[in-house]
Coordinates of C-alpha atoms and ligand atoms in Angstrom, one line a residue:
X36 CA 0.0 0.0 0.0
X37 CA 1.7 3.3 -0.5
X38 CA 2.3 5.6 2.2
X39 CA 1.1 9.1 2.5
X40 CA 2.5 11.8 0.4
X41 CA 4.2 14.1 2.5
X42 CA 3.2 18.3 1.7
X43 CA 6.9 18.5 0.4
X44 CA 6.4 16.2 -2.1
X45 CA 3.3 17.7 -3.2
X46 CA 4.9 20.8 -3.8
X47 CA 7.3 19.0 -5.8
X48 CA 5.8 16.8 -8.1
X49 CA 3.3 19.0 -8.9
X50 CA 5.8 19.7 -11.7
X51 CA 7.2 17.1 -12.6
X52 CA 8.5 16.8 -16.3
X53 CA 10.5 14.7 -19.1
X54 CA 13.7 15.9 -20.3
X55 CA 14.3 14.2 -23.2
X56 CA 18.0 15.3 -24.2
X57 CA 18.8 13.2 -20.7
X58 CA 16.1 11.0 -20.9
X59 CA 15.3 11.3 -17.4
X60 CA 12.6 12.7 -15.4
X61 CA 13.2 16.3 -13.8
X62 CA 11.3 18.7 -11.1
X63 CA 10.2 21.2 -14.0
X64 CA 11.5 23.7 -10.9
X65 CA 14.9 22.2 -11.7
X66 CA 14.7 22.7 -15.5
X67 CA 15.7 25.3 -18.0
X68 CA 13.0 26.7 -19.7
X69 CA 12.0 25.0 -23.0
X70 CA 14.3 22.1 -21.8
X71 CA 11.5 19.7 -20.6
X72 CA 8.2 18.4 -22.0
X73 CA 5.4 18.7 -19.9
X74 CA 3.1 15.4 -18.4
X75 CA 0.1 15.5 -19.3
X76 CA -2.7 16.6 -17.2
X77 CA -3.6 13.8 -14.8
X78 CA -6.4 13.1 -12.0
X79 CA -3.6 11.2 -9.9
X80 CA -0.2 12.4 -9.2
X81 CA 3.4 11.9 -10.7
X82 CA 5.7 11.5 -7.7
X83 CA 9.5 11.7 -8.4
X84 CA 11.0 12.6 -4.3
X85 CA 13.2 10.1 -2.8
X86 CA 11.0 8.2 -0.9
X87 CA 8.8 7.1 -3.5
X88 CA 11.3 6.2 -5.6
X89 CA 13.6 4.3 -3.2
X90 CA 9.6 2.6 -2.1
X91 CA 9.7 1.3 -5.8
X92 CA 13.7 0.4 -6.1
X93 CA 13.1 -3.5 -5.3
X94 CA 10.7 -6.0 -4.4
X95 CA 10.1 -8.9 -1.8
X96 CA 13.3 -11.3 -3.2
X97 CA 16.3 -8.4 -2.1
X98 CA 18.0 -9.7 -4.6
X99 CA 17.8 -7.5 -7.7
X100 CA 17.4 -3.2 -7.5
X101 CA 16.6 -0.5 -9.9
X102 CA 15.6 2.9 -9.1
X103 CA 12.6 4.4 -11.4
X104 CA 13.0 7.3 -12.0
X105 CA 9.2 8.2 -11.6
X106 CA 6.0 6.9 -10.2
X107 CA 2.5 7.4 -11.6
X108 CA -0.4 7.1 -9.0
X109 CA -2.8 7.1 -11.2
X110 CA -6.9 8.0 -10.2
X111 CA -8.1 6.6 -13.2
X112 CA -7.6 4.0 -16.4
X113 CA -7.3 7.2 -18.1
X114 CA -4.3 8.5 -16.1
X115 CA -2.9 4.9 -17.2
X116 CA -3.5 5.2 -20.5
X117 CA -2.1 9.0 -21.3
X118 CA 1.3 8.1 -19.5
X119 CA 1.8 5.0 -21.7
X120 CA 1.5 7.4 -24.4
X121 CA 3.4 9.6 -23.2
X122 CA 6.7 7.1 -22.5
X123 CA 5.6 5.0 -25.8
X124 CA 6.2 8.4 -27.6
X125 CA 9.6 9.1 -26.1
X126 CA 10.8 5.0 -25.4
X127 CA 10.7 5.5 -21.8
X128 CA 10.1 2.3 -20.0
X129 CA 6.8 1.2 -18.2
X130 CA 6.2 -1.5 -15.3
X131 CA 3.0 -1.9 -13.2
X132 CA 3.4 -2.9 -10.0
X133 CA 0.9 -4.2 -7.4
X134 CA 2.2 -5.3 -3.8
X135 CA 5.5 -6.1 -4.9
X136 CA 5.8 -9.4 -4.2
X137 CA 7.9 -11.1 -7.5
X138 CA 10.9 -12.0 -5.7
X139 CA 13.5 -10.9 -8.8
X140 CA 13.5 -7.9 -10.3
X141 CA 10.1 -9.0 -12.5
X142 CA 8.2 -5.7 -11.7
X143 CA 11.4 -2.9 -11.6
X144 CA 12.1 -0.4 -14.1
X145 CA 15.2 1.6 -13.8
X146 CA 14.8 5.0 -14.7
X147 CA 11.5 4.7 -16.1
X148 CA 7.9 4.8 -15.1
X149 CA 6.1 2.7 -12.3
X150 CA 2.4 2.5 -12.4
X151 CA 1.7 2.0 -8.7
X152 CA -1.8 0.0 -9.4
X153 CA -2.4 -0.2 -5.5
X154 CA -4.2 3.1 -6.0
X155 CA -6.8 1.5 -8.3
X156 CA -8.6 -0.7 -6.1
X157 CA -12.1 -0.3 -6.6
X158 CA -15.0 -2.9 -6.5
X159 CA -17.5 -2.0 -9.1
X160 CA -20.0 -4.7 -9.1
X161 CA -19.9 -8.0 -7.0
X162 CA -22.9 -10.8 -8.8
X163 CA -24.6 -13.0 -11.1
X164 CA -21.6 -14.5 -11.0
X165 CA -18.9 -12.5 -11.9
X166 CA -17.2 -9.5 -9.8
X167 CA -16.1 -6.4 -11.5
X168 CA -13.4 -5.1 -9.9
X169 CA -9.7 -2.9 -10.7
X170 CA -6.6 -4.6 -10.9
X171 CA -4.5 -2.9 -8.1
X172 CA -7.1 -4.4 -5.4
X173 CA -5.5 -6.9 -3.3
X174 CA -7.3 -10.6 -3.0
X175 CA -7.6 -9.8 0.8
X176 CA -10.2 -7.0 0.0
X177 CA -11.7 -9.2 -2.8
X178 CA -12.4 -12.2 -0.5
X179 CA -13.6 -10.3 1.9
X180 CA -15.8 -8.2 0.0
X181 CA -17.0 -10.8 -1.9
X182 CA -17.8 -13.5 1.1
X183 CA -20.3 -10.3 2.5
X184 CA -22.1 -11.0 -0.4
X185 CA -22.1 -14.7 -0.1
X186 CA -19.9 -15.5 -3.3
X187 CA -16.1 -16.4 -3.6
X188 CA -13.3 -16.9 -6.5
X189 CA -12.8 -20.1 -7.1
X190 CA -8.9 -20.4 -7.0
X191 CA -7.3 -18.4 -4.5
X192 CA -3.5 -18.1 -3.8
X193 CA -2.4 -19.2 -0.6
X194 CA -1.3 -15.7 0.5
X195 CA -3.8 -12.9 -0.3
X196 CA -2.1 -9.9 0.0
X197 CA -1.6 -10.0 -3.5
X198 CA -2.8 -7.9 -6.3
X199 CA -5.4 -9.1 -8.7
X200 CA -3.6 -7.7 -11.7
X201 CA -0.1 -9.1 -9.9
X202 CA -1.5 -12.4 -10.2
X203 CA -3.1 -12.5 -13.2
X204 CA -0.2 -11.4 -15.1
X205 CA 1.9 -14.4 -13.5
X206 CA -0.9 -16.9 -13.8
X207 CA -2.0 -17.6 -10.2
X208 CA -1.7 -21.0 -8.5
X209 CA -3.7 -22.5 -5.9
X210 CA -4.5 -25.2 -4.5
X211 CA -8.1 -25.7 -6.2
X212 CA -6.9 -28.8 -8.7
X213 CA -10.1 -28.5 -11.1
X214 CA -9.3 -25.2 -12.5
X215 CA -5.8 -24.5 -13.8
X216 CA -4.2 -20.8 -13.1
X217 CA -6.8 -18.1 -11.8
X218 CA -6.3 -16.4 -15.1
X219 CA -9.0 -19.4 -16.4
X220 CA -11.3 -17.8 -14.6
X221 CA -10.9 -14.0 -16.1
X222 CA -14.5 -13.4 -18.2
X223 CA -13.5 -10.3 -19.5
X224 CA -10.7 -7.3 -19.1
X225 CA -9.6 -4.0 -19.4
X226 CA -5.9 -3.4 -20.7
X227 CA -4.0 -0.3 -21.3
X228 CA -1.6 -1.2 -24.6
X229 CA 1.9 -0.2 -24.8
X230 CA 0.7 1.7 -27.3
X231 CA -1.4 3.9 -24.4
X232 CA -4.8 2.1 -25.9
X233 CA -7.5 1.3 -23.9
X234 CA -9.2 -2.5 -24.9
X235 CA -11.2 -4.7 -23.4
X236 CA -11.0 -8.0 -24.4
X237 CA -12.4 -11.5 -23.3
X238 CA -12.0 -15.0 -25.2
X239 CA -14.2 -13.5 -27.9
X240 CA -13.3 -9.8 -28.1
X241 CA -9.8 -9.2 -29.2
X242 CA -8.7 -12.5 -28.1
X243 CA -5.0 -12.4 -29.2
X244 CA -4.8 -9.6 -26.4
X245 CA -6.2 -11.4 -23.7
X246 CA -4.3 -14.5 -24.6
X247 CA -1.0 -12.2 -24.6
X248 CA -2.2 -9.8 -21.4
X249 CA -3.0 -13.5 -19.5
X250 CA 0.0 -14.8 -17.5
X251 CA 1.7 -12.1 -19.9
X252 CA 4.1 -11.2 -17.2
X253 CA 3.3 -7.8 -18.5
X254 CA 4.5 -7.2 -22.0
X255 CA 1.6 -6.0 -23.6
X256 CA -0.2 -4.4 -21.6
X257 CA -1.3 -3.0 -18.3
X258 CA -4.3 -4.5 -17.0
X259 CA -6.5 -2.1 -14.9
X260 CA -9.7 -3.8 -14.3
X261 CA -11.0 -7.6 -14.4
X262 CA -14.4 -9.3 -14.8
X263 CA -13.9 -12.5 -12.6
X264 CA -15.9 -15.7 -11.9
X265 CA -17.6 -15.9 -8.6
X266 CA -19.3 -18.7 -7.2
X267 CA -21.5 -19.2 -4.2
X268 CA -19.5 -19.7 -0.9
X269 CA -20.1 -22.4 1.4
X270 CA -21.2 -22.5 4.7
X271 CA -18.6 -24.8 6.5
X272 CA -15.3 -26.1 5.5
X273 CA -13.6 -29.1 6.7
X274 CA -10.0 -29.6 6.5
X275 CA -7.3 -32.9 6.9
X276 CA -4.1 -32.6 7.3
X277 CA -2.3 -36.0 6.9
X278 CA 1.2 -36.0 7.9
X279 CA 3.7 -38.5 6.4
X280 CA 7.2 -39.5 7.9
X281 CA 10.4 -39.0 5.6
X282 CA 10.1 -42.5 3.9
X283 CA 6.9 -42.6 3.2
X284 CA 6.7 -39.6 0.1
X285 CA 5.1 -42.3 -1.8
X286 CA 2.5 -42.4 0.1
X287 CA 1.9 -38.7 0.6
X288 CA 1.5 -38.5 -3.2
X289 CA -0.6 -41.6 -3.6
X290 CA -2.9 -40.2 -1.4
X291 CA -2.9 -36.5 -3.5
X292 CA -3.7 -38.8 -6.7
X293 CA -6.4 -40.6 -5.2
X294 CA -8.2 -37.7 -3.9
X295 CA -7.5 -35.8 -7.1
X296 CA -9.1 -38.9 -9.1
X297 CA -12.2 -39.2 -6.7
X298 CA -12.8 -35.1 -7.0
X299 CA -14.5 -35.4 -4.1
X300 CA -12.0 -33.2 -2.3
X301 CA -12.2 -29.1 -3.1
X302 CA -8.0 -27.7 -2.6
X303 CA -5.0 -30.1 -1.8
X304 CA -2.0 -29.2 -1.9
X305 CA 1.5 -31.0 0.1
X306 CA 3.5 -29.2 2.5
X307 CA 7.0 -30.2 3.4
X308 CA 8.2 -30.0 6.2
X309 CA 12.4 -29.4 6.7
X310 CA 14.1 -31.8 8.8
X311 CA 14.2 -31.2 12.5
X312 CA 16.7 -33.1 14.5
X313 CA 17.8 -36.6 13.1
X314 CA 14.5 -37.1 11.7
X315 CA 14.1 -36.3 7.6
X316 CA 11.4 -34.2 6.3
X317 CA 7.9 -34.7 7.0
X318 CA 5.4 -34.3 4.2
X319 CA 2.2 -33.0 5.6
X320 CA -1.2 -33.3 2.9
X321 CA -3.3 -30.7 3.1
X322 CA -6.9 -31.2 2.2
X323 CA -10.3 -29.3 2.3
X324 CA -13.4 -29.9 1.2
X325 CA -16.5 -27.5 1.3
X326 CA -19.8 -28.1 2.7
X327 CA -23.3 -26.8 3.4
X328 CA -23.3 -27.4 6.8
X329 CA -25.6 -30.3 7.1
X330 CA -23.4 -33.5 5.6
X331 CA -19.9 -34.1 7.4
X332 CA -17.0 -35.5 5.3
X333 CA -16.5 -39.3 6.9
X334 CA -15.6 -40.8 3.3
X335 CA -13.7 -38.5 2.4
X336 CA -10.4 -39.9 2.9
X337 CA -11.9 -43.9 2.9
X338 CA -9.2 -46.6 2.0
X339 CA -6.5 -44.7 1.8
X340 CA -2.7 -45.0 3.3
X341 CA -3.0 -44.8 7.0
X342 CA -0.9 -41.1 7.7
X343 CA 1.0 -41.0 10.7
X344 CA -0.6 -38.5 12.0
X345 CA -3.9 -36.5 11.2
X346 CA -5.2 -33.7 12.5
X347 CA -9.0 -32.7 11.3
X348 CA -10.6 -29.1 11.6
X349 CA -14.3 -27.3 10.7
X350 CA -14.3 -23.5 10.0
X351 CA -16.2 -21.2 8.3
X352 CA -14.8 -20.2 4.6
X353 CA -14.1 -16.7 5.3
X354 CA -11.4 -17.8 8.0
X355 CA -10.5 -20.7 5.9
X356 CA -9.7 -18.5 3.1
X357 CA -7.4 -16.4 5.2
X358 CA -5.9 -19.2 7.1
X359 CA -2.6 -18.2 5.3
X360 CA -2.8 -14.9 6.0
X361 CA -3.1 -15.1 9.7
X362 CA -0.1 -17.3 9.7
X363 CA 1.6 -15.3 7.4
X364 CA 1.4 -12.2 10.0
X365 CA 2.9 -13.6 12.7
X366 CA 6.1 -14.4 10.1
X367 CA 6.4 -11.2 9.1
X368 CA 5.6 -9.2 12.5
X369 CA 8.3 -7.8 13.2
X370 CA 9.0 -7.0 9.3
X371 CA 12.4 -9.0 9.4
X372 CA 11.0 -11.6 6.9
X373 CA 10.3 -9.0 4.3
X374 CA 14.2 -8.1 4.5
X375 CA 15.1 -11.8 3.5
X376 CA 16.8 -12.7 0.2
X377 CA 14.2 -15.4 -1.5
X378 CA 15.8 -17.1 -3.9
X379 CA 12.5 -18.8 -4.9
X380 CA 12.6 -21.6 -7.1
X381 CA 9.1 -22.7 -8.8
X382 CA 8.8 -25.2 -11.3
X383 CA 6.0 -27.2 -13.5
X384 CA 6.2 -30.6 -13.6
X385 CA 4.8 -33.4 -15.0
X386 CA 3.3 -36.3 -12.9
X387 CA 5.0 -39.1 -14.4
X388 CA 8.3 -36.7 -13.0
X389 CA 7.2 -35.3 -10.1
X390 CA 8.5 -37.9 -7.4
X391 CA 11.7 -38.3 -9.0
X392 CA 12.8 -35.0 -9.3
X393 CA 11.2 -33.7 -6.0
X394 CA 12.4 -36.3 -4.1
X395 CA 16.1 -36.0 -6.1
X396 CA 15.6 -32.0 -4.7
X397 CA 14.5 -33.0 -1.2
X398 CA 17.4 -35.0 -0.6
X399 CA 20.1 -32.8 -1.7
X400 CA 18.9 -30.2 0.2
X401 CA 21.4 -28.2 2.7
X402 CA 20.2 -26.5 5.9
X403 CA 20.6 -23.8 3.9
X404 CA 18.2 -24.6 1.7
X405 CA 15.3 -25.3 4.1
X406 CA 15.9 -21.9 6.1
X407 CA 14.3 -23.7 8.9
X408 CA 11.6 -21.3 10.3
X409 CA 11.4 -19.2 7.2
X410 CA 11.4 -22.0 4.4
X411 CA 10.2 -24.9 2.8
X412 CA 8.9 -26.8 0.2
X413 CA 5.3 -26.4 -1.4
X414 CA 3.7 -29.0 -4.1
X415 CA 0.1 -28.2 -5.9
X416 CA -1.3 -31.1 -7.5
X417 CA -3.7 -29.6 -10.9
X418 CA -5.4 -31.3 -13.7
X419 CA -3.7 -30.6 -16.9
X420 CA -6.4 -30.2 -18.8
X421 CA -7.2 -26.8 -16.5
X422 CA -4.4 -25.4 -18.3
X423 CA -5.6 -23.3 -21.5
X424 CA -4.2 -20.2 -20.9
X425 CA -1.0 -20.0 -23.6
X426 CA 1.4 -17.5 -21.9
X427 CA 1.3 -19.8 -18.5
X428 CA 3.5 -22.7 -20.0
X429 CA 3.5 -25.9 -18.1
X430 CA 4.2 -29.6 -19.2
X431 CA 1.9 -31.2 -21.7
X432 CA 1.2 -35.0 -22.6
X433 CA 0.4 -35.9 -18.7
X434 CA -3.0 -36.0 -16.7
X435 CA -1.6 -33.9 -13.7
X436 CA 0.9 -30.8 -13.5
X437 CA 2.7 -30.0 -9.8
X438 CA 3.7 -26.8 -9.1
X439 CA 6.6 -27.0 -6.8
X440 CA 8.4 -24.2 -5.1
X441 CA 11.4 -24.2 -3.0
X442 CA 11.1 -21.4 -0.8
X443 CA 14.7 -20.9 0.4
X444 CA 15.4 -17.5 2.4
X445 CA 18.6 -16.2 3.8
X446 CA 17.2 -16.7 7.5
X447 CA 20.1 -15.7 10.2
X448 CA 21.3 -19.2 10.6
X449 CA 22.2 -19.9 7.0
X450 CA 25.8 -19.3 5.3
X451 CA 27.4 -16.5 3.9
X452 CA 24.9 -13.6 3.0
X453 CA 28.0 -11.9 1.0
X454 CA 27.9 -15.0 -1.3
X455 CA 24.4 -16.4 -0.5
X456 CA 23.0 -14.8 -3.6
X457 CA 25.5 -16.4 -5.8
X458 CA 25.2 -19.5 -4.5
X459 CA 21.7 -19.7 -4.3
X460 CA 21.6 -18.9 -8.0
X461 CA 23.9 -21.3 -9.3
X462 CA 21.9 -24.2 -6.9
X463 CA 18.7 -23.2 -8.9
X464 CA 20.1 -23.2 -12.2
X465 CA 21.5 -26.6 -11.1
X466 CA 17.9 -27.7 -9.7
X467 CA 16.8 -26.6 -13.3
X468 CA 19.0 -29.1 -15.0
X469 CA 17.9 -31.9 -12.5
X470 CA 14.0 -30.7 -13.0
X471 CA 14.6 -31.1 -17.0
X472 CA 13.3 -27.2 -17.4
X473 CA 13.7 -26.4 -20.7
X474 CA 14.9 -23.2 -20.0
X475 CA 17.5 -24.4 -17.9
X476 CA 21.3 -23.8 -19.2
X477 CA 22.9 -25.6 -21.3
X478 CA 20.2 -27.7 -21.8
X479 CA 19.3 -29.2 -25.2
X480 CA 15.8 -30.7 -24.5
X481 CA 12.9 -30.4 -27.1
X482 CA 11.5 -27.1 -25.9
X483 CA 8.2 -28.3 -25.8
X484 CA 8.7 -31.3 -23.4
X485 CA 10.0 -30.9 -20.1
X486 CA 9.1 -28.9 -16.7
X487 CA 8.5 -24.7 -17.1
X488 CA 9.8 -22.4 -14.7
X489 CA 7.1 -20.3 -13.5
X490 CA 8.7 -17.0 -13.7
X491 CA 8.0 -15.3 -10.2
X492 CA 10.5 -17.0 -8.3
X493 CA 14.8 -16.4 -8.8
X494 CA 16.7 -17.3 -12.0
X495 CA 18.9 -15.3 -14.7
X496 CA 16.8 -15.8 -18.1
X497 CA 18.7 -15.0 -21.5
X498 CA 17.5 -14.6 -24.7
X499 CA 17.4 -17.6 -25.2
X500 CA 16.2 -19.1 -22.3
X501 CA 13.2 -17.2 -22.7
X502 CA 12.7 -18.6 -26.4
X503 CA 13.2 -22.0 -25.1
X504 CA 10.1 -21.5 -22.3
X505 CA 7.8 -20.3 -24.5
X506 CA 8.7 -22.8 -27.2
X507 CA 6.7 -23.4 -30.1
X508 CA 4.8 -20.3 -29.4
X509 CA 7.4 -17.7 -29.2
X510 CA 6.5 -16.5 -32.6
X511 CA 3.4 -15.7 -31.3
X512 CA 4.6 -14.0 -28.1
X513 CA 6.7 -11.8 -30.2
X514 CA 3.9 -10.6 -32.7
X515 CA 1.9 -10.0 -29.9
X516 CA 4.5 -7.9 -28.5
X517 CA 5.0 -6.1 -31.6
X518 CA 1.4 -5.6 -32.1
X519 CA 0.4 -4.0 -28.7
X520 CA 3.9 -2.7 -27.4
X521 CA 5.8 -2.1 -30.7
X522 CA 8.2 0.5 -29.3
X523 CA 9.2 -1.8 -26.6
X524 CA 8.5 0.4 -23.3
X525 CA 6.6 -2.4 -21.2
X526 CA 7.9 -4.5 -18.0
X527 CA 11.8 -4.8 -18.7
X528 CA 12.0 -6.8 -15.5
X529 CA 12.0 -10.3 -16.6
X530 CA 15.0 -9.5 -19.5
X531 CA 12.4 -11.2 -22.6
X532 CA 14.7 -9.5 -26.0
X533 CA 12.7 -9.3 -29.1
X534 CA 13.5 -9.7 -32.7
X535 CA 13.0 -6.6 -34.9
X536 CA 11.1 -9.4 -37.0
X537 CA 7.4 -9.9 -35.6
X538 CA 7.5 -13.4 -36.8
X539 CA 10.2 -14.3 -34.6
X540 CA 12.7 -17.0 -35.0
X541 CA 11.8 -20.6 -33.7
X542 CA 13.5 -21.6 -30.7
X543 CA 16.5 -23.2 -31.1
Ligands
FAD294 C1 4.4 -14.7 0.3 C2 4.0 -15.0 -1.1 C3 3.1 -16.0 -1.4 C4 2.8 -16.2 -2.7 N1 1.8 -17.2 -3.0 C5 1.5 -17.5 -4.3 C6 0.6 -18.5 -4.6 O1 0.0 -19.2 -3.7 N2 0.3 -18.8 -5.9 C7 0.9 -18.1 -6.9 O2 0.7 -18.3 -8.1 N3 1.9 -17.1 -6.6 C8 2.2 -16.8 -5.4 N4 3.1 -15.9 -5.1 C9 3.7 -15.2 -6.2 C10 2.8 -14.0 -6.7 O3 1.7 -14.5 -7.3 C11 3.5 -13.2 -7.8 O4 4.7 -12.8 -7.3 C12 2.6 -12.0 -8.2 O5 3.1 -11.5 -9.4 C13 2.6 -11.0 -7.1 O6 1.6 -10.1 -7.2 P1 1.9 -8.5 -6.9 O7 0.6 -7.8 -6.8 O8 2.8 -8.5 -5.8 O9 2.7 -8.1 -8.3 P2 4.1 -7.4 -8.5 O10 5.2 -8.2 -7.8 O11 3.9 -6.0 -8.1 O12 4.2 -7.5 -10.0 C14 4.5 -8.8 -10.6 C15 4.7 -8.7 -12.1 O13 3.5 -8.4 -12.8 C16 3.5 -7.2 -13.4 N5 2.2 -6.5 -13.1 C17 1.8 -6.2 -11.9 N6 0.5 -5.7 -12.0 C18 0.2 -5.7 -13.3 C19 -0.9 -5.3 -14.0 N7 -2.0 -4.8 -13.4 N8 -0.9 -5.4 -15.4 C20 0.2 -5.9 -16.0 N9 1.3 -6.3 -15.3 C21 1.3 -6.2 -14.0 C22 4.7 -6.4 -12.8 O14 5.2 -5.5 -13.7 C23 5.6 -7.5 -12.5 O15 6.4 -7.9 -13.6 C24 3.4 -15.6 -3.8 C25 4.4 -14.6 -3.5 C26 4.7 -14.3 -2.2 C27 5.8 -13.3 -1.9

């Protein structure tokens, strides 16, 4: 959430300007006359002082830093939509950024223009279905807002204080296996071109942009307000957790593909657990399953591997839905977590992969790796054929695709910080190789069969890295790009280079 703007920076940015024989963005009080090009007029405000700047120099990873050089609040899609304009006009670069929570660089934009979307958080219209609402709101306010009307989104993240737009340009994973990426369930959305354009487009208006703008990490467009599905919410919850010893994986996952087969079960997802002690990992299966308040849930988890432990709850869904949230609070109390380098690494895998390589990972893990207290490993079971969305690439040919993160930190107990960055990076690109990611280095798989890295987490893409993850389709990604952001301004974060070409060349 942006903080208050101080009466000294109103007084400043009141002018601020474009010089363009610097290309940088100057207090018009600090210009020569005639040096600088004026903004245009906006409702919102055009911040350049220190603090807003520095607020906007990195993200939650610590990793990777670039100062903008200003930021747009804007008031309205129309504030949006004259400063892409504006910079497409001159080449200045353009990210939006929500709550900041890419862990890499993904949403920076040295010396260019931030669109802080937190300021365009507006519900418009929560029903029949569907809930209108602008991109900068956070999920929090969403599920909230929507569960007082008796409705929720279907496929939440597990951590809420996240923006819709921040999400949706990503592809947003949960741990509801029926429906792919939340951006499945987008009806219809408004996007500001790098071209400054205003569109709204759905799977049957302009569908190339909402194809592109979907799990588009941001290249071309900005989106500014969403048409979401909503379904009613339900009055009770219960949830399992199963907890498995470190020799018994196998039956941890056994158990996820049973329950996904019988889709009896609503969200399941596996938590692992780093080592305490001298005993391994414990892999704890989470599972929930929504209710109307009259039927329990007693055959729910009939003939299946006995855990070793289970522990059984019943909540409402509004507390349910911000289980992770609560949690999450207490981590970051005192705000030391938010300081923590996260090295994240999140892969898609196939099924017929999954154990292997997840339990190859598991067991090379360092204490290091875990960051007992502050880390650990996440898996999300999904049908494959949820999957439609083009721009979120994950493994094809296989019934079920697992997300799995490792969620390393640099908590005080680990190594090095000097070198922990370093190191951490060369373990992922390593975990790549292992993982079969086709964009990992060095790697001469078929492009289109292997796991994906799903780009919010830590890794140093190339050009060609990021032709090899988009495969087949990178001719597409690059007319897209050329079509709606042809001078190039848009979300320089995650490094994607484009041919001058629209066509694109295959990937190698
Ligand atoms: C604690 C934590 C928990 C998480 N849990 C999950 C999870 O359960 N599932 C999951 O899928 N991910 C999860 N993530 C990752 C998260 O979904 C992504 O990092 C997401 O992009 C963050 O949203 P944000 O609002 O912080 O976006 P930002 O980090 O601000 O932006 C992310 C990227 O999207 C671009 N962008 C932002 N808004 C827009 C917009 N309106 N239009 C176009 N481009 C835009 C930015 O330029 C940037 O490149 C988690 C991350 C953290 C830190």
């Amino acid at each position: 959430m942006p903080g208050p703007v101080t009466a000294a920076e109103v007084d400043r940015v009141v002018g601020v300007a474009f010089d363009p024989l610097r290309h940088k963005w100057v207090f018009v009080a600090d210009a020569a006359e005639g040096q600088v090009v004026p903004t245009p007029k906006l409702a919102g405000s055009l911040l350049m002082s220190g603090t807003v700047l520095d607020e906007h120099s990195g993200d939650m990873g610590n990793m990777v830093f670039g100062r903008p050089g200003a930021v747009l609040r804007p008031r309205g899609v129309e504030d949006v939509a004259a400063m892409v304009a504006f910079c497409a006009e001159r080449g200045i670069s353009v990210a939006a950024r929500g709550a900041k929570h890419t862990v890499f660089g993904q949403g920076l934009v040295p010396d260019g223009l931030v669109v802080d979307m937190t300021s365009l958080r507006a519900v418009h219209t929560i029903g029949e279905g569907v809930a209108d609402v602008d991109a900068g709101l956070l999920w929090h306010d969403l599920v909230v807002e929507a569960a007082g009307r008796g409705v929720r989104f279907p496929a939440l993240t597990h951590f809420l204080g996240l923006t819709v737009g921040g999400t949706l340009s990503v592809g947003g994973i949960s741990a509801a296996y029926r429906f792919g990426g939340q951006v499945e369930l987008v009806r219809e959305m408004q996007v500001v071109t790098g071209r400054g354009d205003v569109v709204w487009c759905s799977r049957e208006r302009q569908p190339d942009l909402f194809r592109a703008a979907l799990a588009g990490l941001g290249q071309v467009g900005i989106i500014t307000r969403v048409r979401l599905e909503v379904v009613a919410m339900p009055d009770t919850v219960h949830t399992h957790e199963l907890v498995f010893g470190a020799e018994r994986m196998g039956d941890a996952f056994a158990v996820l593909r049973e329950l996904m087969d019988r889709r009896e079960a609503d969200e399941l997802f596996l938590w692992v657990w780093p080592p305490t002690g001298s005993g391994g990992p414990e892999f704890r299966v989470h599972v929930a399953r929504f209710g109307d308040g009259t039927t329990g849930d007693r055959h729910l988890l009939r003939d299946l591997p006995e855990p070793d432990r289970h522990s059984r709850g019943e909540q409402d869904y509004l507390s349910f839905a911000l289980t992770h949230d609560t949690m999450f609070e207490q981590v970051r109390r005192d705000g030391a977590w938010d300081r923590l380098k996260k090295p994240w690494f999140d892969v898609f895998v196939a099924d017929e992969d999954v154990e292997d390589h997840l339990g190859a990972l598991i067991r090379s893990m360092s204490p290091e790796d875990w960051s007992p207290g502050t880390g650990f490993v996440l898996a999300f079971p999904h049908e494959a054929d949820g999957f439609t969305a083009p721009r979120l690439r994950v493994p094809k040919g296989t019934s079920r695709v697992w997300l799995c993160d490792a969620l390393t930190t640099n908590s005080a107990d680990t190594g090095s910080p000097a070198t922990f960055s370093a190191r951490a990076l060369a373990r992922n690109a390593l975990w790549e190789q292992r993982f079969d990611v086709v964009s990992a280095p060095d790697t001469g798989a078929d492009p289109d069969e292997g796991s994906f890295v799903y780009p919010i987490g830590a890794k140093e893409w190339t050009a060609r890295a990021w032709r090899r993850h988009y495969g087949s389709t990178w001719p597409e990604v690059v007319a897209a790009k050329h079509r709606y952001d042809p001078r190039r301004i848009l979300t320089p974060g995650p490094g994607m280079v484009f041919d001058a070409d629209p066509s694109g060349p295959a990937a190698p």
